[in-house]
PDB file of C-alpha atoms and ligand atoms in Angstrom:
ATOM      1  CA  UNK A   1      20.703 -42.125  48.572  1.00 50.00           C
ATOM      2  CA  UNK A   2      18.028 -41.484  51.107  1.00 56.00           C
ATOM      3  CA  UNK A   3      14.896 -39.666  50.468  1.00 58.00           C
ATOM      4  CA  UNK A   4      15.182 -36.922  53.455  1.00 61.00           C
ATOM      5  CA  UNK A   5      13.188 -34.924  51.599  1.00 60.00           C
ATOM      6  CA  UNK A   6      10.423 -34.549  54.224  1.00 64.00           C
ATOM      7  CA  UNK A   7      12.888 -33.889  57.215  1.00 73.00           C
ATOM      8  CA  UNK A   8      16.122 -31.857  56.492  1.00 82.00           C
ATOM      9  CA  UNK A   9      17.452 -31.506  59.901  1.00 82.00           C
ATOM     10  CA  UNK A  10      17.533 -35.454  59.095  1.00 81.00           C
ATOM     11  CA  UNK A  11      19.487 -35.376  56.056  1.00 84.00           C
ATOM     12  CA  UNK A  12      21.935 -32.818  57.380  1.00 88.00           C
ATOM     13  CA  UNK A  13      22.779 -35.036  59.986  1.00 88.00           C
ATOM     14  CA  UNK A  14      23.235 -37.928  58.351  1.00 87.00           C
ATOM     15  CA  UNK A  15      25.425 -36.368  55.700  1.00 89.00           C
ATOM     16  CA  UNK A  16      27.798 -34.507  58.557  1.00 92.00           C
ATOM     17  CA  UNK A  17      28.034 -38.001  60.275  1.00 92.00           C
ATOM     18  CA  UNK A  18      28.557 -39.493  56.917  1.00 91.00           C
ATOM     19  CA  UNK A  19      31.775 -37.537  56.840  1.00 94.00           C
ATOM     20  CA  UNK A  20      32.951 -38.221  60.300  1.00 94.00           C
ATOM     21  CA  UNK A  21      32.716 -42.230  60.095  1.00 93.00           C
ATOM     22  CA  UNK A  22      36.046 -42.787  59.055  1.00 94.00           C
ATOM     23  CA  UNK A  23      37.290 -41.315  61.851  1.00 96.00           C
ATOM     24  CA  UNK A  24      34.512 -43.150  64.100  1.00 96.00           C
ATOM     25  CA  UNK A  25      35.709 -46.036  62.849  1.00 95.00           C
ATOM     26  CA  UNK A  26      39.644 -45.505  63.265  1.00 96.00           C
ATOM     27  CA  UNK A  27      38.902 -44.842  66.873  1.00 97.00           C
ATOM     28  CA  UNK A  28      36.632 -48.118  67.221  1.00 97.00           C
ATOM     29  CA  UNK A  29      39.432 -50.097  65.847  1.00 97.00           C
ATOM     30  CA  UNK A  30      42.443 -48.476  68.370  1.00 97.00           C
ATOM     31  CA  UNK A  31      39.802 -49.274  71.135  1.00 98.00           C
ATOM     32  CA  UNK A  32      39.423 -53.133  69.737  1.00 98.00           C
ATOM     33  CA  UNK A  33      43.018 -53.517  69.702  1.00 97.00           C
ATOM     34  CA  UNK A  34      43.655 -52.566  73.103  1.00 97.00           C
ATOM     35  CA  UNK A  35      41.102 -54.560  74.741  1.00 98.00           C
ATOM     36  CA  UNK A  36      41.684 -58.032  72.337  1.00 97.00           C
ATOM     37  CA  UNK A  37      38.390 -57.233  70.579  1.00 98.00           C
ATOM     38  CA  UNK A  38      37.596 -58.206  66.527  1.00 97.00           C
ATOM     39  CA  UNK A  39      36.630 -55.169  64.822  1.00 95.00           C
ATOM     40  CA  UNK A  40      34.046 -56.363  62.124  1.00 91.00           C
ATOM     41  CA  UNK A  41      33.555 -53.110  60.294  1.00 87.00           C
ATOM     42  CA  UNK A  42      30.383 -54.341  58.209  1.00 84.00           C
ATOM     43  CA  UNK A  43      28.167 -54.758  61.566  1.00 85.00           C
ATOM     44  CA  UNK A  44      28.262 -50.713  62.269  1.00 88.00           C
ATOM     45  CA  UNK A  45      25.257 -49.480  60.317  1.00 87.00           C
ATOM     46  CA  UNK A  46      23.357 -46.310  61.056  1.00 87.00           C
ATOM     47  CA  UNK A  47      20.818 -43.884  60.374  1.00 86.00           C
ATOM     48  CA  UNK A  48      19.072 -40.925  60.738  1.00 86.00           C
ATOM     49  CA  UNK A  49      14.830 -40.521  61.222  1.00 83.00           C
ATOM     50  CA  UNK A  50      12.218 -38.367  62.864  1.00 80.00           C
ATOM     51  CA  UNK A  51      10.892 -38.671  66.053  1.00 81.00           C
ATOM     52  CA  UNK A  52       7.942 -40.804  64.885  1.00 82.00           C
ATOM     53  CA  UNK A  53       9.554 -42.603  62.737  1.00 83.00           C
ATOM     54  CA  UNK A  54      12.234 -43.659  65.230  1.00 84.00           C
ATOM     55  CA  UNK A  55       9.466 -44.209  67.883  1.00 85.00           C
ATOM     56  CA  UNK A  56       7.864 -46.457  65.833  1.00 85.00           C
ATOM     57  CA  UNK A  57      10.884 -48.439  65.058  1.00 86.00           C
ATOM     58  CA  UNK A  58      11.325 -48.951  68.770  1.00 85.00           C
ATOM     59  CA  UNK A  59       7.852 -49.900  69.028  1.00 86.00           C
ATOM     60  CA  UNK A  60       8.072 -52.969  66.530  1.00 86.00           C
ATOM     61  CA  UNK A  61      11.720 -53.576  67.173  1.00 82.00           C
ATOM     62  CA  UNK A  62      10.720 -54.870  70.386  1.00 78.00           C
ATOM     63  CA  UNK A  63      12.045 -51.650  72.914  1.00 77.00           C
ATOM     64  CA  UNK A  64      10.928 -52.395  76.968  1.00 72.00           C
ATOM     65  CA  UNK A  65      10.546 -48.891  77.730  1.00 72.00           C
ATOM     66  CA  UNK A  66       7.741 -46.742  78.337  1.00 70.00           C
ATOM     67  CA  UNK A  67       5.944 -46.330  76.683  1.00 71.00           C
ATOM     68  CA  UNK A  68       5.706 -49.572  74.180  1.00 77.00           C
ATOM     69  CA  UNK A  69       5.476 -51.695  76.835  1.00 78.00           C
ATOM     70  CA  UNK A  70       1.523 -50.655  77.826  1.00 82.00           C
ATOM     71  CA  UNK A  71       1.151 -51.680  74.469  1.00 85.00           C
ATOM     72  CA  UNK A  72       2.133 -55.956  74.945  1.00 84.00           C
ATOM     73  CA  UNK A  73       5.770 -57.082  75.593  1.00 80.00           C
ATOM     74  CA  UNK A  74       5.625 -59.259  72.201  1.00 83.00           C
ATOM     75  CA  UNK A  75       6.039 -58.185  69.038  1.00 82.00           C
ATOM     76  CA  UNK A  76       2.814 -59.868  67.135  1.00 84.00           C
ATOM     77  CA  UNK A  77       0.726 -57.813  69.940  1.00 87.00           C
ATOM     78  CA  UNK A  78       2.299 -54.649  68.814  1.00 88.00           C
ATOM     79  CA  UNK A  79       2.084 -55.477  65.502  1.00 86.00           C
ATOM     80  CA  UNK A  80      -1.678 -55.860  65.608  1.00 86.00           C
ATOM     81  CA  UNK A  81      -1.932 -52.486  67.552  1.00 88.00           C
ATOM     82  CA  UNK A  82       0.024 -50.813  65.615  1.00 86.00           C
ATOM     83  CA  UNK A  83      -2.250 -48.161  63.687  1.00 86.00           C
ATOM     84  CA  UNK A  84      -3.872 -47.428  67.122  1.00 89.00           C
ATOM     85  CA  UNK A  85      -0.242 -47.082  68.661  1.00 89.00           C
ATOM     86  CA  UNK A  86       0.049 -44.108  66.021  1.00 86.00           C
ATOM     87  CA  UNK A  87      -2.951 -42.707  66.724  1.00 87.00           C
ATOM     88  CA  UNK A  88      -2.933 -42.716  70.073  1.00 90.00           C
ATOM     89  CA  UNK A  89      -2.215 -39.968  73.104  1.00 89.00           C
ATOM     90  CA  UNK A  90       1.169 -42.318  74.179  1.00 86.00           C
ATOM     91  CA  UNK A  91       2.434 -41.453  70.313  1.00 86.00           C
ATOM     92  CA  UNK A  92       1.518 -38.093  70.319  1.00 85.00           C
ATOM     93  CA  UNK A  93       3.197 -37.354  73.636  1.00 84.00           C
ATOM     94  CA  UNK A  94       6.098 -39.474  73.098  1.00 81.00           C
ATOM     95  CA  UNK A  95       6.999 -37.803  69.765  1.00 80.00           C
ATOM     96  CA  UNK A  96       6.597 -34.548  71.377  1.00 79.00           C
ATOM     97  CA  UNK A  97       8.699 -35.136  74.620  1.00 67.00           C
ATOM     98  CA  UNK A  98      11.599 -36.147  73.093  1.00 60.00           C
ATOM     99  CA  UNK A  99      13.620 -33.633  71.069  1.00 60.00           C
ATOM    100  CA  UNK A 100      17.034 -36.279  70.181  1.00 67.00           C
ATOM    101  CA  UNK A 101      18.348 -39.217  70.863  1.00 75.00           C
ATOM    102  CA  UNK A 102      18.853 -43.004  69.683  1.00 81.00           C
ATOM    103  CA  UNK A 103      18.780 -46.459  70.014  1.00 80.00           C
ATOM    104  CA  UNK A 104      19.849 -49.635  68.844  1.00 82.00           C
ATOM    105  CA  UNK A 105      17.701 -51.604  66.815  1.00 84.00           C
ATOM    106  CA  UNK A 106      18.831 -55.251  65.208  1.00 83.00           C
ATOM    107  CA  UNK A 107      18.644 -55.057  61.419  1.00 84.00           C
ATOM    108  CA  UNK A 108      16.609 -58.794  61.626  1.00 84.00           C
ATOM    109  CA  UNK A 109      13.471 -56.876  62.851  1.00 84.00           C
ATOM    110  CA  UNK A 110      13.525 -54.777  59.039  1.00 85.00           C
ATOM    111  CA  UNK A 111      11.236 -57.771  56.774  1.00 85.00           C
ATOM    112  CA  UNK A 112       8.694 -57.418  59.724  1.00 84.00           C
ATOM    113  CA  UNK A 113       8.951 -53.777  60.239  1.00 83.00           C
ATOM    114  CA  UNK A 114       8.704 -53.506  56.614  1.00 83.00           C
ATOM    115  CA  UNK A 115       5.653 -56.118  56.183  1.00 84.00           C
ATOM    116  CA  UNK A 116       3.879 -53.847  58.691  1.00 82.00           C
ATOM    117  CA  UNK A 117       4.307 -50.361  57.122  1.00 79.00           C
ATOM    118  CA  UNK A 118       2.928 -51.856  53.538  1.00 79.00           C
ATOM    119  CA  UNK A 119       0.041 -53.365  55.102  1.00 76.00           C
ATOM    120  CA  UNK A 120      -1.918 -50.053  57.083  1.00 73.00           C
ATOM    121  CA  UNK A 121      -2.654 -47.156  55.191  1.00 69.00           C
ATOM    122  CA  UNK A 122      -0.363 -44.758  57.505  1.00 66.00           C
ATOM    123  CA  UNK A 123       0.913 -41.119  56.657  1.00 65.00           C
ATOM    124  CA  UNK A 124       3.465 -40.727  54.171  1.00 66.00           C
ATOM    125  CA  UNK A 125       6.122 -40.262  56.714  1.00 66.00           C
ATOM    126  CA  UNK A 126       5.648 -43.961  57.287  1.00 69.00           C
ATOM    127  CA  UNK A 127       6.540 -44.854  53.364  1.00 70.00           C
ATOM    128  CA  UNK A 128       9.736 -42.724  53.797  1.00 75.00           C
ATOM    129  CA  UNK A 129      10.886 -45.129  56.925  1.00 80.00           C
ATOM    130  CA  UNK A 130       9.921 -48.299  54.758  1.00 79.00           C
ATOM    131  CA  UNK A 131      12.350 -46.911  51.761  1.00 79.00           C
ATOM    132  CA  UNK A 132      14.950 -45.697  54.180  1.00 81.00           C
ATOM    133  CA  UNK A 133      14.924 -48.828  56.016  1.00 83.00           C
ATOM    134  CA  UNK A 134      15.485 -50.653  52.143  1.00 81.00           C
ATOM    135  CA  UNK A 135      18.924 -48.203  51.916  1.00 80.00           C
ATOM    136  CA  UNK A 136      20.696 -49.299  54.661  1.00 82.00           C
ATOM    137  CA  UNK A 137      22.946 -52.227  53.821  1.00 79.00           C
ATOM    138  CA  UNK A 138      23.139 -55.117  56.636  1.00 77.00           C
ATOM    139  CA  UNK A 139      22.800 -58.499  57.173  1.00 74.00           C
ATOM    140  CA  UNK A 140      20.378 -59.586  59.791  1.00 72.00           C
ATOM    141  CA  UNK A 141      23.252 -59.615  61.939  1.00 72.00           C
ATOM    142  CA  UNK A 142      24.080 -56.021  61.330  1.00 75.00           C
ATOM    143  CA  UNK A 143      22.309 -53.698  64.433  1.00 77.00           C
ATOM    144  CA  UNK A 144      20.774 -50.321  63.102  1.00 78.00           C
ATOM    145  CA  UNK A 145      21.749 -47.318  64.923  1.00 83.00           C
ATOM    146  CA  UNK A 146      18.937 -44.907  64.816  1.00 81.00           C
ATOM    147  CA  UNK A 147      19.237 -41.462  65.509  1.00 81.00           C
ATOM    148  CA  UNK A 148      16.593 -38.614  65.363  1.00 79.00           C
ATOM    149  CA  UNK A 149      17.002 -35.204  65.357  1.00 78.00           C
ATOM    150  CA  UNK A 150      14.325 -32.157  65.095  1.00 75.00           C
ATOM    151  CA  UNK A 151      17.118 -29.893  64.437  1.00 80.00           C
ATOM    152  CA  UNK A 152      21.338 -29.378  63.337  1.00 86.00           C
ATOM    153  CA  UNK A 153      23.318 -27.424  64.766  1.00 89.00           C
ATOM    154  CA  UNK A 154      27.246 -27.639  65.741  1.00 91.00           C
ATOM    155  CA  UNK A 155      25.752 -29.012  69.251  1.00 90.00           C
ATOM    156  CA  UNK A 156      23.430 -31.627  68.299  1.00 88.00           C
ATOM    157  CA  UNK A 157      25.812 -32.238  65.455  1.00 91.00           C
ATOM    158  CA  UNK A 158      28.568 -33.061  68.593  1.00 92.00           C
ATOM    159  CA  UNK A 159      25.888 -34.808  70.434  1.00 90.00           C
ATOM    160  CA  UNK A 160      25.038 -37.021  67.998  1.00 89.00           C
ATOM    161  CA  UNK A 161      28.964 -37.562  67.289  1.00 93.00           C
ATOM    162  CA  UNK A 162      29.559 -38.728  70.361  1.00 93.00           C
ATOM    163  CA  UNK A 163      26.148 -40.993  70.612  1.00 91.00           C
ATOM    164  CA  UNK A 164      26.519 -42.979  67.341  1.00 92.00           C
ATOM    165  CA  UNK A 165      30.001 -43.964  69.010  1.00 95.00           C
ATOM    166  CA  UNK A 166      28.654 -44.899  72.230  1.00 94.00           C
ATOM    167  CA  UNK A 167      26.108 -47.213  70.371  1.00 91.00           C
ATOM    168  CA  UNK A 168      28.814 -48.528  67.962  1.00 93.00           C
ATOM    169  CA  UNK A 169      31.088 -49.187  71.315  1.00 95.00           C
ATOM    170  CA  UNK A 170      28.205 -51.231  72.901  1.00 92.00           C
ATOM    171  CA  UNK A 171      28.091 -53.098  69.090  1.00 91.00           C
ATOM    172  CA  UNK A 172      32.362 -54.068  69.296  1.00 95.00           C
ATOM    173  CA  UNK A 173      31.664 -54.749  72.982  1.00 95.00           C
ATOM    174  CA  UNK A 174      28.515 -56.956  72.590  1.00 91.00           C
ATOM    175  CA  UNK A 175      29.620 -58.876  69.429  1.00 90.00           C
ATOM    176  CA  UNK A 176      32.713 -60.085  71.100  1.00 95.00           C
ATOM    177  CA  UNK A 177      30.697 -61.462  74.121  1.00 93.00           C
ATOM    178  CA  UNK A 178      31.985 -58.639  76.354  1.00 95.00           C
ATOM    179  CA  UNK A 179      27.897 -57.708  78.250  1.00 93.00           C
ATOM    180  CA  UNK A 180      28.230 -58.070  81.697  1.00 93.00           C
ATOM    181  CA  UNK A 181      24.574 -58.026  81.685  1.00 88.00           C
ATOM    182  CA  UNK A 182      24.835 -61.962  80.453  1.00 87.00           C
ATOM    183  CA  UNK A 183      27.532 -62.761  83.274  1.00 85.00           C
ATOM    184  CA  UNK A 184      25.617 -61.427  86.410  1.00 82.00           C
ATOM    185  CA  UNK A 185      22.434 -62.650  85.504  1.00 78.00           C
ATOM    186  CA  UNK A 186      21.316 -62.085  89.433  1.00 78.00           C
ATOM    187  CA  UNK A 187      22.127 -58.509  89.598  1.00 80.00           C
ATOM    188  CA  UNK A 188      19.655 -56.184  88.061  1.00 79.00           C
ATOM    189  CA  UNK A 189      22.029 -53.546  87.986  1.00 83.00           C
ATOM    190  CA  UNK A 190      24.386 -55.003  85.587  1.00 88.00           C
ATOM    191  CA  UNK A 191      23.640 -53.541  82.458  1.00 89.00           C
ATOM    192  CA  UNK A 192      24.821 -50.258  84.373  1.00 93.00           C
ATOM    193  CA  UNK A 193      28.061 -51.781  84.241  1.00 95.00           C
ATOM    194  CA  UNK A 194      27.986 -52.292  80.016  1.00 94.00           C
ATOM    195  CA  UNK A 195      26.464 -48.256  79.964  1.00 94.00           C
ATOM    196  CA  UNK A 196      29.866 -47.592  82.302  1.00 97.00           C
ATOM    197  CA  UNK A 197      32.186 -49.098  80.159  1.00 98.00           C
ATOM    198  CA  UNK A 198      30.937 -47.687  77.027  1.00 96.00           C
ATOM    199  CA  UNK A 199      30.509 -44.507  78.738  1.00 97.00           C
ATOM    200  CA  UNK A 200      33.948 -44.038  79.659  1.00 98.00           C
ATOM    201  CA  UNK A 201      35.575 -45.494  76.451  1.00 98.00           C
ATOM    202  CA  UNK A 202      33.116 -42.762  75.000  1.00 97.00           C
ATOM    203  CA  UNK A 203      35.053 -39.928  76.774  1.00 97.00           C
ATOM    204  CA  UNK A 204      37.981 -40.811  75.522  1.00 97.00           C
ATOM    205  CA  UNK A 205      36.832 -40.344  72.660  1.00 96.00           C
ATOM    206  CA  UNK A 206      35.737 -36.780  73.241  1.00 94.00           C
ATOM    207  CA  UNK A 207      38.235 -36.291  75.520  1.00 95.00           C
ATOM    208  CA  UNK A 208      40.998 -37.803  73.497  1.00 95.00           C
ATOM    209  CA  UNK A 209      42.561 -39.176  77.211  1.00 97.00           C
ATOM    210  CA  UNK A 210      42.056 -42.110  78.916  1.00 98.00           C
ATOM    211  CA  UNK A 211      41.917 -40.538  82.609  1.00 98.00           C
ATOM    212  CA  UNK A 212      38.263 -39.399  82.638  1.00 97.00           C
ATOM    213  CA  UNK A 213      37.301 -40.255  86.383  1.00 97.00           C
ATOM    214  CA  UNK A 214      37.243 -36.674  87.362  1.00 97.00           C
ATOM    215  CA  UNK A 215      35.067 -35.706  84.733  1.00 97.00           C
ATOM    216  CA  UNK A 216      32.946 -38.687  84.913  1.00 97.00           C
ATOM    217  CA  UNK A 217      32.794 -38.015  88.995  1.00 97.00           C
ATOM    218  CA  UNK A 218      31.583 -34.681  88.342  1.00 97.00           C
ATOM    219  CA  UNK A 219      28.759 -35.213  85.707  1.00 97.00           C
ATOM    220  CA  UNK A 220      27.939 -38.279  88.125  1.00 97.00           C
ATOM    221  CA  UNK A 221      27.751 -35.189  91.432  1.00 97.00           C
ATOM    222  CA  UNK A 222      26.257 -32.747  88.957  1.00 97.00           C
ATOM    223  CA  UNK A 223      23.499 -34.840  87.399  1.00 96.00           C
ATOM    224  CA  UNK A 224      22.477 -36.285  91.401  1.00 96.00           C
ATOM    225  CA  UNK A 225      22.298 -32.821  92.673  1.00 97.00           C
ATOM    226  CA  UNK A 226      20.165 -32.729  90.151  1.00 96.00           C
ATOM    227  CA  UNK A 227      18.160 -35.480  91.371  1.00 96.00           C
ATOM    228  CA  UNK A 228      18.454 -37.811  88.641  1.00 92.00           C
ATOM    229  CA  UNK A 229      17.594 -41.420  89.737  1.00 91.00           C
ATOM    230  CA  UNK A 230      20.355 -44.053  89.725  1.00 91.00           C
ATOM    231  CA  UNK A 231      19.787 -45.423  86.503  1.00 88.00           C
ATOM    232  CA  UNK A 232      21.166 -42.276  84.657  1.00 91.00           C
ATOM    233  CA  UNK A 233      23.762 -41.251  87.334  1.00 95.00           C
ATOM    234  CA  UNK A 234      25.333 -44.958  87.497  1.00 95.00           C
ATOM    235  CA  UNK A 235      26.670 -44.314  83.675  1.00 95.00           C
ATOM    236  CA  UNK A 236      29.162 -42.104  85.054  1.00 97.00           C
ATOM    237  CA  UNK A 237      29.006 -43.297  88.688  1.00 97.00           C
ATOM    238  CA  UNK A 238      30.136 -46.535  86.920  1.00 97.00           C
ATOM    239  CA  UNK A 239      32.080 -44.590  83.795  1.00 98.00           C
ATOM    240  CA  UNK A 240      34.166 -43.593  86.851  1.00 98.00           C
ATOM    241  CA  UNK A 241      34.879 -46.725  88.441  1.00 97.00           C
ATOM    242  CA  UNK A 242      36.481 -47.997  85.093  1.00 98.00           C
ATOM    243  CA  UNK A 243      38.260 -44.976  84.501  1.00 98.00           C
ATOM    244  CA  UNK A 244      39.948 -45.615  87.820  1.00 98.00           C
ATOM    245  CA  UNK A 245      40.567 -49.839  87.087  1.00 98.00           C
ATOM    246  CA  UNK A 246      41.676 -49.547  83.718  1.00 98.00           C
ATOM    247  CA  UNK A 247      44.255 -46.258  84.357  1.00 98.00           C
ATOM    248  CA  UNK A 248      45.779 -47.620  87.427  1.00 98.00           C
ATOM    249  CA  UNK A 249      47.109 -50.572  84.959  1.00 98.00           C
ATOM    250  CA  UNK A 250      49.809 -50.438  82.150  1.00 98.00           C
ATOM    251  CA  UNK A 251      47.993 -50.370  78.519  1.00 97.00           C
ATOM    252  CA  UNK A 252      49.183 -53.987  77.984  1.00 97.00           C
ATOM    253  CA  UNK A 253      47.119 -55.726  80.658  1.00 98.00           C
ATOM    254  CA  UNK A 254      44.100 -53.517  79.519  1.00 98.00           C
ATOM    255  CA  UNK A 255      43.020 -57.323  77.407  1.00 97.00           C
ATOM    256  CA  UNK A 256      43.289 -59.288  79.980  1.00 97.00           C
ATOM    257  CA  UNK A 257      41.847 -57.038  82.789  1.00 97.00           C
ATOM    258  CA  UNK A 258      38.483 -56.799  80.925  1.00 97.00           C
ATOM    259  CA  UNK A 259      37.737 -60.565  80.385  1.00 95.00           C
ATOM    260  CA  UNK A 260      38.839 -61.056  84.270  1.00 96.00           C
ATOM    261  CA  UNK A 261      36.332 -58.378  85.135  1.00 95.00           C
ATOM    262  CA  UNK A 262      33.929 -60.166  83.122  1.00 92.00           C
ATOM    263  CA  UNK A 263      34.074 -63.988  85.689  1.00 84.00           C
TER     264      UNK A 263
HETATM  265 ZN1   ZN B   1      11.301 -46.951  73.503  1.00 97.72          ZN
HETATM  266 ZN1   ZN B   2      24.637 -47.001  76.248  1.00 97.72          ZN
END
């Protein structure tokens, strides 16, 4: 088992997932089987960390965003930064700013993540990651979902529900070549289409229909009125524009319809 014993928010959450990914995985296998997918159930892997410890994670595992990327695009850079990454202002803000969330971190990045915890004297949260990171079981292959949490409750509990299956639906779409981000290598948009898709097959699965363009329409209105840029408003904007394809067809051509979307 996991030592949680610094963060129990963490362990309750992984141990109320725990229980759910049975049924995570039964849906993940309908969805496979309607769109002609392989359903490898040893690639889904998961767990649950604290803010830092998932921020640092992202840091090593290579994540674009802000704000690792001040901090050098490649990895040996960050790697060599890495105790002043913790003890800077970007870390301390970063942690702070974000209350839950996760990402999706390949399991191949553990040795070095690992390598890099033993050598710098770092807070003990740090030797909690390294032996966490030891208990999940993957192959290199395998893609870690990570999920923090500050607190559980029945709505972060939900939340998290439904984002370890979005993450899990990019994992059966990715690992059987379906990323339209590799097929329209000219449109920088693209990968808005791969957040649609998952999006809306992730409504389903809270929805337990199919039809979700309303609802995707009106979190796409809602969150603009908002004045959310396009890059959070084109998951549903696009989660939409699925919903719409993929209804308007019998179940049956559902297989064939995504690889032709895909040329
Ligand atoms: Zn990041
Ligand atoms: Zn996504």
């Amino acid at each position: 088992m996991v030592d949680f014993s610094e963060n129990k928010a963490a362990f309750n959450m992984y141990s109320a997932l725990d229980s759910s990914v049975p049924q995570f995985k039964v849906f993940l296998k309908e969805v496979a089987l309607l769109f002609g997918l392989e359903f490898r159930s040893d690639i889904y892997i998961y767990t649950v960390l604290s803010t830092e410890e998932k921020v640092l994670v992202d840091f090593l595992g290579g994540c674009p965003a802000e704000p690792h990327c001040h901090w050098g695009d490649d990895i040996a850079v960050r790697q060599c930064r890495l105790k002043n990454f913790i003890e800077s202002d970007d870390f301390a803000q970063y942690c702070t700013g974000r209350i839950s969330g996760g990402s999706v971190v390949s399991l191949g990045v553990r040795p070095l993540l690992q390598a890099c915890l033993a050598s710098l004297k770092l807070p003990q949260w740090v030797k909690s990651l390294h032996d966490k990171l030891d208990h999940l079981n993957g192959h290199d292959e395998s893609f870690m979902v990570i999920i923090c949490v500050n607190d559980f409750n029945e709505a972060t509990l939900k939340r998290m529900s439904n984002l370890l299956v979005h993450e899990w639906l990019h994992l059966l779409f990715f690992s059987n070549g379906v990323k339209f981000q590799n097929f329209m290598k000219n449109d920088s948009s693209a990968w808005l289409l791969d957040e649609g898709l998952a999006t809306w097959v992730e409504a389903r699965f809270a929805t337990g229909k199919w039809d979700n363009r309303q609802l995707m329409e009106e979190k796409f209105h809602f969150l603009k009125e908002k004045g959310a840029p396009p890059t959070v408003t084109g998951y549903y904007e696009k989660g939409a524009w699925f919903s719409e394809i993929f209804c308007s067809l019998p179940k049956e051509q559902w297989a064939d319809k995504l690889r032709g979307l895909l040329q």
